[in-house]
Amino acid sequence: MNKIKKLTHQTEFYIFLVIIVLALIIQARSDQFFTGNNLVDLANALIVPALFSIGTFMIIVSGGIDVSFPALAALASYIVTVVLNGMNYTGPIIVPFIFAGAIGLACGAFNGLFIAKMRLPALIATLGTQSVFRGILQGALNAQQINTLPPSMKEFGQSSLFVSQNADGVTSMMPTAFLALVVVVVIAFIILRYTMLGRGIYAIGGDESSANRAGFKVVKTKFFVYCFAGVIAGITGIIRACMMNMVHPTNMFGMEMTVIAAIVLGGTSITGGTGTLTGTILGIFLLTMVQNSLIMLGVPAYWQDFMTGLLIIIGTAVSSVQILRSQKQRKPSLSKAGS
């Protein structure tokens, strides 16, 4: 009974219920949701926003925020592709990933310098760096769409783990890039669950002063999460380019609001200190499912926006109720301890 009660107090439980109910409704209306092709297409659409959400989740849990990662990803993928094309690069895919990760690390360190070292407000700082990254991309580099990728990037984008085929012969490919998402999730999970660094990320988001008194290295931890998110964003930019078989300088712009909304929808407090990777993945899956499945049902775009916004509001409200409930439960224990 206690386990059931604890489960019903978690936002992830309600997000999962919403996913199941919506899936059943969509299946009843279209008879297509639980087909192999549709599930593979959903997983395909999930890869890029889910990768973005992992780094951003760690930043938000630490009490910060980042809106610059789509511009960072676009900048990294463009620079890497232009340089490697200019070199007529024909080597393995690991080099573009390392190159993009290094650019992401440098840009993430740029964010971390302002936020962790100079203590600028995270939203203002990343709005500024977002404009800087965009300015470099569209101004200094005069970025245009690139339709020719290095061979290894093209091959990676076309490679698949398996292919699903329906009765009509239509196929859907599960891209190899899905493995990158699995690897990043595992790395983030290990950091957050089993290391002092992970405990420090949660502690700083909960109460920075208390975390500092407890011995956590606040500046270094904050600097790390922005660098880590930068590396993920840079790699995600390459994955996006490979999957689309081209580099478009602006097609990731605007994803920051959807990703942040999905993280909050999954139960992460926007002020930091609480949240889980499970909730984040469920939140991004729910939004991806709504966007993709409503298109499948032929729902007009403005209703898709309405449904997405409604889910965000409901999810945020549920998250707030859970936080208030936990605060009320802590107050009696604190008063007993004081007496």
GROMACS .gro file of C-alpha atoms in nm:
model
  339
    1MET     CA    1   0.000   0.000   0.000
    2ASN     CA    2   0.281   0.241   0.085
    3LYS     CA    3   0.444   0.171  -0.251
    4ILE     CA    4   0.120   0.248  -0.434
    5LYS     CA    5   0.074   0.568  -0.233
    6LYS     CA    6   0.432   0.672  -0.308
    7LEU     CA    7   0.381   0.596  -0.677
    8THR     CA    8   0.070   0.814  -0.699
    9HIS     CA    9   0.267   1.104  -0.550
   10GLN     CA   10   0.509   1.102  -0.842
   11THR     CA   11   0.450   1.316  -1.150
   12GLU     CA   12   0.598   1.044  -1.372
   13PHE     CA   13   0.304   0.817  -1.282
   14TYR     CA   14   0.049   1.067  -1.414
   15ILE     CA   15   0.251   1.143  -1.728
   16PHE     CA   16   0.267   0.769  -1.798
   17LEU     CA   17  -0.111   0.740  -1.751
   18VAL     CA   18  -0.168   1.026  -1.994
   19ILE     CA   19   0.058   0.856  -2.250
   20ILE     CA   20  -0.136   0.528  -2.217
   21VAL     CA   21  -0.477   0.698  -2.242
   22LEU     CA   22  -0.376   0.907  -2.545
   23ALA     CA   23  -0.221   0.604  -2.712
   24LEU     CA   24  -0.546   0.408  -2.670
   25ILE     CA   25  -0.753   0.700  -2.803
   26ILE     CA   26  -0.528   0.743  -3.107
   27GLN     CA   27  -0.529   0.366  -3.167
   28ALA     CA   28  -0.910   0.360  -3.152
   29ARG     CA   29  -0.936   0.651  -3.397
   30SER     CA   30  -0.667   0.551  -3.646
   31ASP     CA   31  -0.587   0.185  -3.580
   32GLN     CA   32  -0.224   0.281  -3.649
   33PHE     CA   33  -0.064   0.384  -3.321
   34PHE     CA   34   0.062   0.043  -3.208
   35THR     CA   35   0.194  -0.055  -3.550
   36GLY     CA   36   0.567  -0.116  -3.580
   37ASN     CA   37   0.608   0.163  -3.834
   38ASN     CA   38   0.446   0.426  -3.614
   39LEU     CA   39   0.643   0.327  -3.303
   40VAL     CA   40   0.967   0.337  -3.501
   41ASP     CA   41   0.874   0.678  -3.642
   42LEU     CA   42   0.804   0.804  -3.289
   43ALA     CA   43   1.142   0.680  -3.167
   44ASN     CA   44   1.303   0.846  -3.468
   45ALA     CA   45   1.135   1.179  -3.392
   46LEU     CA   46   1.230   1.149  -3.026
   47ILE     CA   47   1.609   1.126  -3.071
   48VAL     CA   48   1.706   1.492  -3.119
   49PRO     CA   49   1.472   1.658  -2.863
   50ALA     CA   50   1.548   1.385  -2.608
   51LEU     CA   51   1.923   1.437  -2.646
   52PHE     CA   52   1.876   1.810  -2.599
   53SER     CA   53   1.653   1.749  -2.296
   54ILE     CA   54   1.915   1.547  -2.105
   55GLY     CA   55   2.175   1.823  -2.087
   56THR     CA   56   1.909   2.088  -2.028
   57PHE     CA   57   1.751   1.877  -1.753
   58MET     CA   58   2.081   1.866  -1.563
   59ILE     CA   59   2.112   2.244  -1.596
   60ILE     CA   60   1.758   2.306  -1.468
   61VAL     CA   61   1.803   2.063  -1.177
   62SER     CA   62   2.113   2.262  -1.078
   63GLY     CA   63   1.901   2.577  -1.059
   64GLY     CA   64   1.998   2.722  -1.397
   65ILE     CA   65   1.847   2.740  -1.742
   66ASP     CA   66   1.978   2.736  -2.098
   67VAL     CA   67   1.807   2.861  -2.416
   68SER     CA   68   2.119   2.866  -2.633
   69PHE     CA   69   2.160   2.495  -2.711
   70PRO     CA   70   1.976   2.486  -3.050
   71ALA     CA   71   2.193   2.772  -3.181
   72LEU     CA   72   2.501   2.599  -3.038
   73ALA     CA   73   2.407   2.272  -3.212
   74ALA     CA   74   2.347   2.449  -3.542
   75LEU     CA   75   2.681   2.633  -3.518
   76ALA     CA   76   2.875   2.315  -3.434
   77SER     CA   77   2.718   2.106  -3.711
   78TYR     CA   78   2.775   2.381  -3.970
   79ILE     CA   79   3.141   2.442  -3.880
   80VAL     CA   80   3.221   2.070  -3.869
   81THR     CA   81   3.055   2.000  -4.205
   82VAL     CA   82   3.217   2.297  -4.381
   83VAL     CA   83   3.566   2.214  -4.248
   84LEU     CA   84   3.542   1.841  -4.324
   85ASN     CA   85   3.400   1.904  -4.671
   86GLY     CA   86   3.684   2.146  -4.736
   87MET     CA   87   3.933   1.876  -4.636
   88ASN     CA   88   3.753   1.613  -4.850
   89TYR     CA   89   3.732   1.407  -4.533
   90THR     CA   90   3.662   1.035  -4.584
   91GLY     CA   91   3.746   0.901  -4.237
   92PRO     CA   92   3.526   0.748  -3.964
   93ILE     CA   93   3.220   0.912  -3.807
   94ILE     CA   94   3.393   0.944  -3.469
   95VAL     CA   95   3.594   1.245  -3.592
   96PRO     CA   96   3.286   1.465  -3.670
   97PHE     CA   97   3.144   1.368  -3.330
   98ILE     CA   98   3.465   1.460  -3.147
   99PHE     CA   99   3.502   1.783  -3.346
  100ALA     CA  100   3.141   1.887  -3.276
  101GLY     CA  101   3.173   1.785  -2.910
  102ALA     CA  102   3.482   2.004  -2.877
  103ILE     CA  103   3.299   2.302  -3.024
  104GLY     CA  104   3.007   2.231  -2.792
  105LEU     CA  105   3.245   2.210  -2.497
  106ALA     CA  106   3.397   2.550  -2.584
  107CYS     CA  107   3.053   2.711  -2.623
  108GLY     CA  108   2.926   2.544  -2.305
  109ALA     CA  109   3.232   2.671  -2.119
  110PHE     CA  110   3.145   3.017  -2.254
  111ASN     CA  111   2.803   2.985  -2.088
  112GLY     CA  112   2.955   2.841  -1.773
  113LEU     CA  113   3.206   3.126  -1.748
  114PHE     CA  114   2.930   3.387  -1.737
  115ILE     CA  115   2.690   3.192  -1.515
  116ALA     CA  116   2.912   2.996  -1.275
  117LYS     CA  117   3.219   3.221  -1.255
  118MET     CA  118   3.071   3.569  -1.309
  119ARG     CA  119   2.730   3.484  -1.154
  120LEU     CA  120   2.520   3.641  -1.428
  121PRO     CA  121   2.150   3.539  -1.440
  122ALA     CA  122   2.136   3.217  -1.644
  123LEU     CA  123   1.843   3.321  -1.863
  124ILE     CA  124   2.000   3.655  -1.955
  125ALA     CA  125   2.342   3.501  -2.015
  126THR     CA  126   2.215   3.223  -2.242
  127LEU     CA  127   1.986   3.459  -2.431
  128GLY     CA  128   2.300   3.661  -2.497
  129THR     CA  129   2.511   3.364  -2.602
  130GLN     CA  130   2.224   3.239  -2.819
  131SER     CA  131   2.240   3.567  -3.009
  132VAL     CA  132   2.620   3.541  -3.029
  133PHE     CA  133   2.604   3.187  -3.174
  134ARG     CA  134   2.335   3.291  -3.421
  135GLY     CA  135   2.532   3.599  -3.517
  136ILE     CA  136   2.845   3.396  -3.587
  137LEU     CA  137   2.644   3.142  -3.786
  138GLN     CA  138   2.430   3.374  -3.996
  139GLY     CA  139   2.649   3.683  -3.998
  140ALA     CA  140   3.019   3.602  -3.981
  141LEU     CA  141   2.985   3.263  -4.157
  142ASN     CA  142   2.691   3.361  -4.380
  143ALA     CA  143   2.559   3.008  -4.333
  144GLN     CA  144   2.361   2.847  -4.614
  145GLN     CA  145   2.203   2.506  -4.645
  146ILE     CA  146   2.459   2.233  -4.715
  147ASN     CA  147   2.329   1.937  -4.914
  148THR     CA  148   2.654   1.739  -4.937
  149LEU     CA  149   2.788   1.570  -4.623
  150PRO     CA  150   3.116   1.384  -4.570
  151PRO     CA  151   3.074   1.014  -4.661
  152SER     CA  152   3.087   0.887  -4.302
  153MET     CA  153   2.817   1.131  -4.190
  154LYS     CA  154   2.596   1.033  -4.482
  155GLU     CA  155   2.647   0.663  -4.412
  156PHE     CA  156   2.574   0.709  -4.042
  157GLY     CA  157   2.248   0.889  -4.124
  158GLN     CA  158   2.140   0.611  -4.359
  159SER     CA  159   2.240   0.323  -4.128
  160SER     CA  160   1.974   0.150  -3.922
  161LEU     CA  161   1.938  -0.089  -3.631
  162PHE     CA  162   1.639  -0.252  -3.800
  163VAL     CA  163   1.363  -0.173  -4.049
  164SER     CA  164   0.990  -0.210  -3.985
  165GLN     CA  165   0.756  -0.285  -4.275
  166ASN     CA  166   0.376  -0.274  -4.272
  167ALA     CA  167   0.128  -0.478  -4.477
  168ASP     CA  168   0.136  -0.222  -4.760
  169GLY     CA  169   0.513  -0.251  -4.793
  170VAL     CA  170   0.584   0.091  -4.637
  171THR     CA  171   0.904   0.080  -4.433
  172SER     CA  172   1.027   0.278  -4.132
  173MET     CA  173   1.391   0.275  -4.026
  174MET     CA  174   1.517   0.280  -3.668
  175PRO     CA  175   1.834   0.490  -3.708
  176THR     CA  176   2.163   0.389  -3.551
  177ALA     CA  177   2.160   0.732  -3.387
  178PHE     CA  178   1.911   0.591  -3.135
  179LEU     CA  179   2.209   0.418  -2.971
  180ALA     CA  180   2.363   0.762  -2.907
  181LEU     CA  181   2.052   0.856  -2.709
  182VAL     CA  182   2.077   0.537  -2.504
  183VAL     CA  183   2.446   0.598  -2.429
  184VAL     CA  184   2.388   0.961  -2.322
  185VAL     CA  185   2.094   0.859  -2.099
  186VAL     CA  186   2.309   0.594  -1.929
  187ILE     CA  187   2.598   0.837  -1.873
  188ALA     CA  188   2.366   1.105  -1.729
  189PHE     CA  189   2.191   0.846  -1.509
  190ILE     CA  190   2.522   0.722  -1.365
  191ILE     CA  191   2.640   1.078  -1.296
  192LEU     CA  192   2.317   1.181  -1.125
  193ARG     CA  193   2.254   0.858  -0.934
  194TYR     CA  194   2.593   0.727  -0.832
  195THR     CA  195   2.838   1.017  -0.803
  196MET     CA  196   2.900   1.303  -0.562
  197LEU     CA  197   2.885   1.532  -0.864
  198GLY     CA  198   2.527   1.423  -0.923
  199ARG     CA  199   2.436   1.479  -0.559
  200GLY     CA  200   2.595   1.821  -0.584
  201ILE     CA  201   2.383   1.909  -0.890
  202TYR     CA  202   2.063   1.836  -0.696
  203ALA     CA  203   2.193   2.002  -0.379
  204ILE     CA  204   2.289   2.325  -0.557
  205GLY     CA  205   1.950   2.340  -0.727
  206GLY     CA  206   1.773   2.286  -0.395
  207ASP     CA  207   1.967   2.544  -0.195
  208GLU     CA  208   2.296   2.681  -0.321
  209SER     CA  209   2.403   2.826   0.015
  210SER     CA  210   2.336   2.499   0.199
  211ALA     CA  211   2.517   2.303  -0.073
  212ASN     CA  212   2.818   2.530  -0.036
  213ARG     CA  213   2.819   2.484   0.343
  214ALA     CA  214   2.792   2.108   0.293
  215GLY     CA  215   3.117   2.113   0.097
  216PHE     CA  216   2.991   2.088  -0.261
  217LYS     CA  217   3.198   2.285  -0.513
  218VAL     CA  218   2.924   2.513  -0.644
  219VAL     CA  219   3.119   2.697  -0.915
  220LYS     CA  220   3.286   2.385  -1.055
  221THR     CA  221   2.959   2.190  -1.054
  222LYS     CA  222   2.769   2.464  -1.236
  223PHE     CA  223   3.053   2.501  -1.484
  224PHE     CA  224   3.045   2.126  -1.547
  225VAL     CA  225   2.672   2.106  -1.626
  226TYR     CA  226   2.696   2.382  -1.888
  227CYS     CA  227   3.002   2.218  -2.045
  228PHE     CA  228   2.831   1.877  -2.041
  229ALA     CA  229   2.517   2.020  -2.201
  230GLY     CA  230   2.735   2.194  -2.460
  231VAL     CA  231   2.904   1.868  -2.559
  232ILE     CA  232   2.566   1.694  -2.594
  233ALA     CA  233   2.430   1.984  -2.802
  234GLY     CA  234   2.729   1.976  -3.037
  235ILE     CA  235   2.696   1.601  -3.092
  236THR     CA  236   2.319   1.635  -3.134
  237GLY     CA  237   2.375   1.889  -3.411
  238ILE     CA  238   2.581   1.632  -3.603
  239ILE     CA  239   2.319   1.361  -3.544
  240ARG     CA  240   2.047   1.593  -3.674
  241ALA     CA  241   2.251   1.670  -3.986
  242CYS     CA  242   2.320   1.300  -4.048
  243MET     CA  243   1.955   1.203  -4.006
  244MET     CA  244   1.839   1.477  -4.244
  245ASN     CA  245   2.131   1.421  -4.484
  246MET     CA  246   2.193   1.796  -4.493
  247VAL     CA  247   2.285   2.089  -4.270
  248HIS     CA  248   2.027   2.363  -4.237
  249PRO     CA  249   2.144   2.663  -4.032
  250THR     CA  250   1.808   2.744  -3.873
  251ASN     CA  251   1.595   2.429  -3.854
  252MET     CA  252   1.672   2.370  -3.485
  253PHE     CA  253   1.597   2.727  -3.378
  254GLY     CA  254   1.296   2.745  -3.146
  255MET     CA  255   1.332   2.395  -3.002
  256GLU     CA  256   1.444   2.534  -2.667
  257MET     CA  257   1.091   2.616  -2.550
  258THR     CA  258   0.954   2.272  -2.639
  259VAL     CA  259   1.245   2.097  -2.465
  260ILE     CA  260   1.221   2.309  -2.148
  261ALA     CA  261   0.843   2.265  -2.142
  262ALA     CA  262   0.881   1.886  -2.172
  263ILE     CA  263   1.129   1.880  -1.883
  264VAL     CA  264   0.889   2.073  -1.660
  265LEU     CA  265   0.602   1.857  -1.784
  266GLY     CA  266   0.800   1.554  -1.666
  267GLY     CA  267   0.802   1.681  -1.308
  268THR     CA  268   1.125   1.881  -1.288
  269SER     CA  269   1.097   2.198  -1.082
  270ILE     CA  270   1.186   2.502  -1.292
  271THR     CA  271   1.362   2.644  -0.985
  272GLY     CA  272   1.586   2.337  -0.952
  273GLY     CA  273   1.654   2.069  -0.696
  274THR     CA  274   1.394   1.812  -0.800
  275GLY     CA  275   1.329   1.602  -1.109
  276THR     CA  276   1.420   1.271  -1.272
  277LEU     CA  277   1.557   1.157  -1.606
  278THR     CA  278   1.260   0.920  -1.631
  279GLY     CA  279   1.016   1.209  -1.603
  280THR     CA  280   1.213   1.410  -1.859
  281ILE     CA  281   1.208   1.128  -2.116
  282LEU     CA  282   0.837   1.068  -2.052
  283GLY     CA  283   0.766   1.440  -2.094
  284ILE     CA  284   0.954   1.467  -2.423
  285PHE     CA  285   0.794   1.142  -2.545
  286LEU     CA  286   0.446   1.273  -2.464
  287LEU     CA  287   0.497   1.597  -2.656
  288THR     CA  288   0.654   1.409  -2.949
  289MET     CA  289   0.367   1.161  -2.949
  290VAL     CA  290   0.106   1.437  -2.950
  291GLN     CA  291   0.274   1.627  -3.233
  292ASN     CA  292   0.328   1.319  -3.452
  293SER     CA  293   0.001   1.142  -3.381
  294LEU     CA  294  -0.223   1.444  -3.433
  295ILE     CA  295  -0.066   1.485  -3.776
  296MET     CA  296  -0.151   1.120  -3.841
  297LEU     CA  297  -0.513   1.190  -3.744
  298GLY     CA  298  -0.527   1.489  -3.976
  299VAL     CA  299  -0.574   1.742  -3.694
  300PRO     CA  300  -0.503   2.103  -3.806
  301ALA     CA  301  -0.177   2.260  -3.688
  302TYR     CA  302  -0.343   2.513  -3.459
  303TRP     CA  303  -0.514   2.233  -3.263
  304GLN     CA  304  -0.179   2.059  -3.231
  305ASP     CA  305  -0.040   2.376  -3.071
  306PHE     CA  306  -0.348   2.394  -2.848
  307MET     CA  307  -0.306   2.034  -2.729
  308THR     CA  308   0.066   2.080  -2.670
  309GLY     CA  309   0.006   2.396  -2.466
  310LEU     CA  310  -0.275   2.231  -2.269
  311LEU     CA  311  -0.056   1.934  -2.180
  312ILE     CA  312   0.222   2.167  -2.065
  313ILE     CA  313  -0.018   2.360  -1.841
  314ILE     CA  314  -0.168   2.043  -1.692
  315GLY     CA  315   0.172   1.884  -1.641
  316THR     CA  316   0.312   2.197  -1.475
  317ALA     CA  317   0.007   2.219  -1.250
  318VAL     CA  318   0.043   1.855  -1.142
  319SER     CA  319   0.413   1.911  -1.075
  320SER     CA  320   0.332   2.217  -0.860
  321VAL     CA  321   0.070   2.023  -0.662
  322GLN     CA  322   0.322   1.745  -0.594
  323ILE     CA  323   0.583   1.996  -0.472
  324LEU     CA  324   0.331   2.171  -0.244
  325ARG     CA  325   0.220   1.835  -0.108
  326SER     CA  326   0.576   1.730  -0.027
  327GLN     CA  327   0.643   2.066   0.139
  328LYS     CA  328   0.337   2.024   0.360
  329GLN     CA  329   0.452   1.677   0.458
  330ARG     CA  330   0.794   1.806   0.554
  331LYS     CA  331   0.661   2.086   0.777
  332PRO     CA  332   0.515   1.859   1.048
  333SER     CA  333   0.836   1.652   1.062
  334LEU     CA  334   1.041   1.970   1.094
  335SER     CA  335   0.816   2.102   1.374
  336LYS     CA  336   0.844   1.767   1.557
  337ALA     CA  337   1.220   1.775   1.522
  338GLY     CA  338   1.226   2.129   1.659
  339SER     CA  339   1.016   2.037   1.959
   0.00000   0.00000   0.00000
